Tab-separated table of C-alpha atoms in Angstrom:
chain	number	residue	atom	x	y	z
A	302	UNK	CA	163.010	-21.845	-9.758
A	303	UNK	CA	163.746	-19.777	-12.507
A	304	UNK	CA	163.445	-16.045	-12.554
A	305	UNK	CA	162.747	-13.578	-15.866
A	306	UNK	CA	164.570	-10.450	-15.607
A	307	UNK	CA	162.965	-7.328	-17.734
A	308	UNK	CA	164.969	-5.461	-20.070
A	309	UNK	CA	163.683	-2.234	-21.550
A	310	UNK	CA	165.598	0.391	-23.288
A	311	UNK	CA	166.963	2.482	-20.693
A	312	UNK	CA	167.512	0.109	-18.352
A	313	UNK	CA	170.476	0.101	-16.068
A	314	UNK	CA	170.136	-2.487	-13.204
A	315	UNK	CA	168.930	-5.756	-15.001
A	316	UNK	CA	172.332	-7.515	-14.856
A	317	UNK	CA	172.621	-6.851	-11.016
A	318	UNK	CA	169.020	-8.355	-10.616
A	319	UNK	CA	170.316	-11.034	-13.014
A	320	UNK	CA	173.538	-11.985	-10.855
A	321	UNK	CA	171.487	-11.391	-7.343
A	322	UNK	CA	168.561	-13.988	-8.739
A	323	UNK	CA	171.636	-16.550	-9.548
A	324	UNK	CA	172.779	-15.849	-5.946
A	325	UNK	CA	169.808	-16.958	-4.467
A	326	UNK	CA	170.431	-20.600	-5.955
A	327	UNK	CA	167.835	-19.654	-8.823
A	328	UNK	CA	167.959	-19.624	-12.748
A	329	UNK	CA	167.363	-16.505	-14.592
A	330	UNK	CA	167.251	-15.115	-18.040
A	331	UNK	CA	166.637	-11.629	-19.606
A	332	UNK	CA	163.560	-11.148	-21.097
A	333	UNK	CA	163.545	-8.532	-23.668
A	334	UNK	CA	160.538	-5.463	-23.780
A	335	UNK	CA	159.115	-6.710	-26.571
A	336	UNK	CA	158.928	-10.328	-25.811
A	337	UNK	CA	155.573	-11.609	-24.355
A	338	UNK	CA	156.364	-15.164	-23.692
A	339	UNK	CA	156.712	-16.178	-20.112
A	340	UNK	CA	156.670	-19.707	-20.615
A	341	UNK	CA	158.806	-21.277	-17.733
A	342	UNK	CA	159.222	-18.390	-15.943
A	343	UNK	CA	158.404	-18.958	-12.080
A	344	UNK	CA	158.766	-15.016	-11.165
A	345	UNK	CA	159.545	-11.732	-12.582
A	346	UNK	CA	161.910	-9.121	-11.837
A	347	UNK	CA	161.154	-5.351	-13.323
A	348	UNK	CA	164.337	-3.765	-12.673
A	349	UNK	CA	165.738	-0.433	-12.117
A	350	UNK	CA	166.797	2.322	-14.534
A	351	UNK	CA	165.310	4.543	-16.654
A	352	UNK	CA	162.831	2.615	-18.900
A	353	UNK	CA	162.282	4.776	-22.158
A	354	UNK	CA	164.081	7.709	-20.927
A	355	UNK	CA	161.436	8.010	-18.356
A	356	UNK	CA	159.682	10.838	-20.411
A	357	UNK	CA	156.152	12.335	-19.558
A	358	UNK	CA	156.877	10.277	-16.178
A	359	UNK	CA	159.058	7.928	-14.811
A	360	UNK	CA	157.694	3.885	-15.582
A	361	UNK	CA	154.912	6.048	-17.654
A	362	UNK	CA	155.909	4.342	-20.851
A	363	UNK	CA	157.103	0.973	-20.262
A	364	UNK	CA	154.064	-0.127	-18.518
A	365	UNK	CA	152.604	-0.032	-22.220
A	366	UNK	CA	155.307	-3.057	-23.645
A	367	UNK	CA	154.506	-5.915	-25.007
A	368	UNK	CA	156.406	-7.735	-21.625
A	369	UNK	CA	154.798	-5.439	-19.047
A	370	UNK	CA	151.351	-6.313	-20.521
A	371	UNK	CA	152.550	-10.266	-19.874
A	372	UNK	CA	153.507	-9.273	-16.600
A	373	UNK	CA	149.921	-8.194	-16.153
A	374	UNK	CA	148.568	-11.606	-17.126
A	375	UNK	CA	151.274	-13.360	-14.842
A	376	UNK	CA	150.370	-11.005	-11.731
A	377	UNK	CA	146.767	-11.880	-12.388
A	378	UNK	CA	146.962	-15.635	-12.156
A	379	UNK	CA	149.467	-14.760	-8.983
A	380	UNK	CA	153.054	-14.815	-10.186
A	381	UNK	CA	155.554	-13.364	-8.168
A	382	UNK	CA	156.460	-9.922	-9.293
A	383	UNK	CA	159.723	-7.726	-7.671
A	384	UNK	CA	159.831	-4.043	-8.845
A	385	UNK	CA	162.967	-2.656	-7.832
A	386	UNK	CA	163.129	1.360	-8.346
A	387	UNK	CA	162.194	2.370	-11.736
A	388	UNK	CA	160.526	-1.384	-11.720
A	389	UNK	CA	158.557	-0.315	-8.865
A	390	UNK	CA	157.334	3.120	-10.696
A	391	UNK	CA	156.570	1.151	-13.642
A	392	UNK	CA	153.990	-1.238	-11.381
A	393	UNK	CA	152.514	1.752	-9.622
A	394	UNK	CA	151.667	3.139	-12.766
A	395	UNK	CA	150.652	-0.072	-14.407
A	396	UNK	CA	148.143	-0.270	-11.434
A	397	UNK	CA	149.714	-3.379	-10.464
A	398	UNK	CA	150.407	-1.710	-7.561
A	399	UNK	CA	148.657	1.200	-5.287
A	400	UNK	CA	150.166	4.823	-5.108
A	401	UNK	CA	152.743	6.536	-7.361
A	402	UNK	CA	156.818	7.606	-7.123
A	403	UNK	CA	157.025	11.566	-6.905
A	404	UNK	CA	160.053	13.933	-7.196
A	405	UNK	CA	162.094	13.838	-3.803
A	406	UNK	CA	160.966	16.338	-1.722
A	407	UNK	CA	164.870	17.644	-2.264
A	408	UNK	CA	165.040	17.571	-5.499
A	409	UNK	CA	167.859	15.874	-5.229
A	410	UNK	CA	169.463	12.688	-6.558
A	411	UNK	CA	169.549	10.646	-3.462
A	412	UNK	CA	172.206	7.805	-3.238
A	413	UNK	CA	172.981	6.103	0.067
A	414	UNK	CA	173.068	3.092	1.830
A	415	UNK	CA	169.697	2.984	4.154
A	416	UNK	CA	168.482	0.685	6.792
A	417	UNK	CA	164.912	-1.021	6.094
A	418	UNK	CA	162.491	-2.731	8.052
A	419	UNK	CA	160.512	-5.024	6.469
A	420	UNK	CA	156.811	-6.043	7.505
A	421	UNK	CA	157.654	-9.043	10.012
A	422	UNK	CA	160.226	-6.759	11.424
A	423	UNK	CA	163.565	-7.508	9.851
A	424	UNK	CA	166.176	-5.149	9.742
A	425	UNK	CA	168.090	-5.268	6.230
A	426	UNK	CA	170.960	-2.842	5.015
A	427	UNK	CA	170.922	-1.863	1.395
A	428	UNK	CA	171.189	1.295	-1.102
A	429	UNK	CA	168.773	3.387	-2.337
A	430	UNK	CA	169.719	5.585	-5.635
A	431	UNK	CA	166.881	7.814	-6.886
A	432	UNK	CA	165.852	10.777	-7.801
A	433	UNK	CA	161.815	10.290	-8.018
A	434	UNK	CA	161.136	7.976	-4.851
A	435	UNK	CA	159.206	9.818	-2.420
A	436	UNK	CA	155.770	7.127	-2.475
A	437	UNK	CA	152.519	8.922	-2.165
A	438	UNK	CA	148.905	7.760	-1.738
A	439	UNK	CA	145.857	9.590	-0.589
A	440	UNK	CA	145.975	8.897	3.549
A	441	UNK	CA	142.756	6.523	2.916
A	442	UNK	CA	144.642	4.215	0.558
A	443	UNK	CA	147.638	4.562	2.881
A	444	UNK	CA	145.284	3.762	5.864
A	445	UNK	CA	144.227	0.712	4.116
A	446	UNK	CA	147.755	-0.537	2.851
A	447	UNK	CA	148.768	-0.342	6.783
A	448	UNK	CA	145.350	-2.370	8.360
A	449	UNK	CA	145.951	-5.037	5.392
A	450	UNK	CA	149.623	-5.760	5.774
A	451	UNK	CA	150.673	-4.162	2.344
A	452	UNK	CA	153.568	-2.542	3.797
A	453	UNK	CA	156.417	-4.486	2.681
A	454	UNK	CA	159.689	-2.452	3.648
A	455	UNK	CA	159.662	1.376	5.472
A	456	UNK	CA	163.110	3.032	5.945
A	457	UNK	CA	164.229	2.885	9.434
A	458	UNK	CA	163.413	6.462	11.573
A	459	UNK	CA	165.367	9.091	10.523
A	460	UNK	CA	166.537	7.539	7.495
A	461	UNK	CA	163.837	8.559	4.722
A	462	UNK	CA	165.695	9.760	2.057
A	463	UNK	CA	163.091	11.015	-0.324
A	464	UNK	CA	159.869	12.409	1.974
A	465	UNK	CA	158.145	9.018	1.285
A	466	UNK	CA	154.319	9.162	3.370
A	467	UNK	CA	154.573	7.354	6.501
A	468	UNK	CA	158.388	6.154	5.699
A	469	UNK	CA	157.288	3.456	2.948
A	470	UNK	CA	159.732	2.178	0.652
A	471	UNK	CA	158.116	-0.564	-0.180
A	472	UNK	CA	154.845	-1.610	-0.931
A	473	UNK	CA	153.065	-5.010	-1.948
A	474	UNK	CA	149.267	-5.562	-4.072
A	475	UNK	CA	146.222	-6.911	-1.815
A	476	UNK	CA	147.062	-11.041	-3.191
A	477	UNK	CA	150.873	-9.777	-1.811
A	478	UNK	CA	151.969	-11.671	-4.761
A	479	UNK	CA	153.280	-8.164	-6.023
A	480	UNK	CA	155.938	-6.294	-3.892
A	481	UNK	CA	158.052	-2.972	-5.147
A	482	UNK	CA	160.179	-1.123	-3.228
A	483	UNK	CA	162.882	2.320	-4.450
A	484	UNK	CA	166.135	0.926	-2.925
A	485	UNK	CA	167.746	-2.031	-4.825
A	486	UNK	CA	168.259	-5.232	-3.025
A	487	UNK	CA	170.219	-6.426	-6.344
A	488	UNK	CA	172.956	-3.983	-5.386
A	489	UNK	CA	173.124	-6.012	-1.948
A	490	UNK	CA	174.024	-9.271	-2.532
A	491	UNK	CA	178.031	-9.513	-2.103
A	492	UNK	CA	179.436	-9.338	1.334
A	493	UNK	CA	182.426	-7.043	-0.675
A	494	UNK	CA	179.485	-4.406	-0.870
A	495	UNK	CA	178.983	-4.209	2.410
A	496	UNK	CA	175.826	-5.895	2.894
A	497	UNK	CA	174.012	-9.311	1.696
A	498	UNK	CA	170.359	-8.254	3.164
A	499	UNK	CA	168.862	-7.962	-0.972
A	500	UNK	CA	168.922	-11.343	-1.610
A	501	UNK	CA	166.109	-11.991	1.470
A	502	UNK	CA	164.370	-9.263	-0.139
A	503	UNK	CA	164.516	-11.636	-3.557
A	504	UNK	CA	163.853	-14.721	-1.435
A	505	UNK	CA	160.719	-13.108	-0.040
A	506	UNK	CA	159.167	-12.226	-2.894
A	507	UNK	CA	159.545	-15.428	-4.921
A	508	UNK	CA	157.886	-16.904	-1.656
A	509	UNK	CA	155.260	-14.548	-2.021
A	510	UNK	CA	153.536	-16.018	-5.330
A	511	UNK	CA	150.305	-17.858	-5.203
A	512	UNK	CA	151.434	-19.810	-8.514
B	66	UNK	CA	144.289	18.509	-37.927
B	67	UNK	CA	142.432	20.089	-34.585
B	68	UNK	CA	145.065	21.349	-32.184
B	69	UNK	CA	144.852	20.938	-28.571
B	70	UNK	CA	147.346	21.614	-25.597
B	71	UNK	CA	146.383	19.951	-22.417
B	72	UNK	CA	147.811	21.945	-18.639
B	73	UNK	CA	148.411	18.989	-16.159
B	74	UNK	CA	149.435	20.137	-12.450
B	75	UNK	CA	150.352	19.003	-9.493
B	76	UNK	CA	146.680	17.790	-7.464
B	77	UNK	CA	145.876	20.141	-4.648
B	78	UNK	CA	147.675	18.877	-1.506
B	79	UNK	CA	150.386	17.280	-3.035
B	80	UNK	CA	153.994	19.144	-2.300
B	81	UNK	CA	155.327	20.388	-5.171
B	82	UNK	CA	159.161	20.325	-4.538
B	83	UNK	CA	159.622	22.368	-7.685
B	84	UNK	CA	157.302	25.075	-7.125
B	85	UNK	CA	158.618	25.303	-3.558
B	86	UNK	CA	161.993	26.097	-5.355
B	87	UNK	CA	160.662	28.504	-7.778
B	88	UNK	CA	158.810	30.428	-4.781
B	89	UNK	CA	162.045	30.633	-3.045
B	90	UNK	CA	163.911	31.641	-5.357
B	91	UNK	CA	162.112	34.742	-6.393
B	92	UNK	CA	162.186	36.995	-3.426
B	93	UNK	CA	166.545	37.278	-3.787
B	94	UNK	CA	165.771	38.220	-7.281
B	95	UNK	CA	163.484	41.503	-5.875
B	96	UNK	CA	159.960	39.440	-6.351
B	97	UNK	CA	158.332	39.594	-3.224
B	98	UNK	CA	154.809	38.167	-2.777
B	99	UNK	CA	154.160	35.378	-4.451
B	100	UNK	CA	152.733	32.675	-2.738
B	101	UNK	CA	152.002	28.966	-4.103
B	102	UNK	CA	154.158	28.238	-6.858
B	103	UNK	CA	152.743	25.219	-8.625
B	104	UNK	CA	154.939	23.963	-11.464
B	105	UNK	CA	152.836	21.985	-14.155
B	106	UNK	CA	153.565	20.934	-17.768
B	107	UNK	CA	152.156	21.578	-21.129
B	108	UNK	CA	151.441	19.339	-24.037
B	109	UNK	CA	150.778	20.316	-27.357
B	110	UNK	CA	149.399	18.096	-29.942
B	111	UNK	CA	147.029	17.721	-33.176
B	112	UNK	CA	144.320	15.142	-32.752
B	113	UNK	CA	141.749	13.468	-35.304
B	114	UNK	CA	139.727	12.682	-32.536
B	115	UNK	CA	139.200	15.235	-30.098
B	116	UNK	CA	136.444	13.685	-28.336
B	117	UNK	CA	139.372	11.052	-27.367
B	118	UNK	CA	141.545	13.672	-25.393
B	119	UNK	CA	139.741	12.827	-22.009
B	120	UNK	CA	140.739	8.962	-22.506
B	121	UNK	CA	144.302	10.183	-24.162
B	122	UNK	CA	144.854	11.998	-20.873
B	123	UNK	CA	143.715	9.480	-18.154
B	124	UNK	CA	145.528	7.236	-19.868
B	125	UNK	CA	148.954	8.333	-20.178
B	126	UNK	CA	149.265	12.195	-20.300
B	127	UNK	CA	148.387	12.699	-16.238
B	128	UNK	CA	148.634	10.192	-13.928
B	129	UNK	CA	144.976	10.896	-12.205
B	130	UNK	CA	146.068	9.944	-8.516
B	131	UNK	CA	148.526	12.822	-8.419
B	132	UNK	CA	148.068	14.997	-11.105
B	133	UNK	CA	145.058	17.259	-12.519
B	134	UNK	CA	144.549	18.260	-16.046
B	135	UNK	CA	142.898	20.392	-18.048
B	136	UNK	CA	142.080	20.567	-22.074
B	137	UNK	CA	142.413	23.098	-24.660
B	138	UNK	CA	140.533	23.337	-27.318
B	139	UNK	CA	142.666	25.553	-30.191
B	140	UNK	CA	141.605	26.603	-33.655
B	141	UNK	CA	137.786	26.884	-32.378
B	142	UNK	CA	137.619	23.142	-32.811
B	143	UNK	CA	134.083	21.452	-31.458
């Protein structure tokens, strides 16, 4: 199993996602914005930060790379794809994945630990840090994501940090070989953190390809 | 070069945390009755093509599923 690991400029969580994909008993290696070659990569990571300085909107610009358009081709032939925060803005708006990341309904930064439950009902402990996170869809598209199962993670009640519809954190494509989600399992992976719960989340989704 | 500045907006529906601020914000200041603050964004830019603009925007200006836009035309260009 070895995992690729996107790097644009900007940025910030790639090493985490590195060190929590090593965790898991896996290889993994960075793989650069403007690289296209995917060649022995068995699933991809598009990690958190601020891709591009997030201008115009966040994920707006990276989903035009050179990598992001490989991840395209990988998704398509049913790779296992993790978006993790800015990773998961950069799918929605790559159409990889249904819905899009708005401004919390705060305003604020948001940085907490927060309980999740994912779709087969597991309870896992692990931070969320954002500032654009609250998921929308129209209610039709969010009425279809609940009858098909693509629901991957909602925070627990009470503990929606960002006005998200319906308490979704985490959402994955129709072949569910695509997951995102805003709070970062890769920051979960150390039991000197508090919590080891991410590293299911990264266990999950490598399950998850069809490849 | 025709100019053109495009108005993208919040879609109808969608809560607009910032305008919400704005809104509240102006009635301590001695503004009282204004209702539905929507904060949007302007781009300004010179195009070869302005029959593109449509494509320009869908594609990366606005994100459609959330956000509406609109097109100016400057300089009286067709």
């Amino acid at each position: 199993m070895r995992w690729g690991v996107l790097q644009f400029p900007g940025s910030c969580d790639e090493r985490d996602a590195l060190a929590a994909c090593g965790r898991t008993g896996a290889e993994a290696r960075l793989i650069w914005h403007e690289e296209r070659d995917l060649d022995g990569i068995d699933a991809v990571v598009v990690p958190g930060g601020f891709s591009y300085g997030d201008y115009l909107r966040a994920g707006a610009i990276a989903r035009f790379s050179p990598a992001m358009e490989a991840v395209g081709e990988f998704a398509a032939a049913g790779g296992p794809v993790l978006g993790i925060c800015n990773g998961f803005q950069v799918l929605c708006e790559a159409g990889l994945l249904p819905g899009a990341l708005l401004l919390n309904e705060s305003m604020r930064f948001s940085c907490r630990q927060v309980d999740l439950i994912a779709g087969d009902g597991e309870r896992l402990s692990i931070p969320a840090k954002h500032g654009e996170g609250r998921y929308y869809a129209p209610d039709e598209v969010l009425d279809g994501l609940e009858a098909n199962g693509q629901v991957a993670y909602r925070y627990a009640p009470g503990q929606n940090p960002n006005g998200s519809a319906r308490d979704i954190a985490g959402v994955r494509n129709e072949a569910g070989n695509v997951v995102g989600l805003m709070p970062h399992p890769e920051h979960a992976v150390d039991p000197l953190t508090g919590s080891t719960d991410g590293l299911r989340v990264f266990e999950a989704a490598a399950a998850a390809g069809a490849a | 070069m025709p100019r053109a500045r495009v108005l993208i907006r919040p879609k109808e529906g969608i809560l607009d945390p910032q305008g919400k601020a704005v809104e509240r914000a102006l009635p301590a200041l001695g503004f009282e009755g204004v209702e539905h603050v929507r904060v949007g964004r302007v781009v300004e830019l010179e195009i070869d093509e302005p029959g593109r603009l449509g494509e320009l925007c869908e594609k990366l200006l606005a994100n459609p599923l959330i956000e509406d836009y609109e097109i100016e035309q400057l300089d009286g260009a067709a």
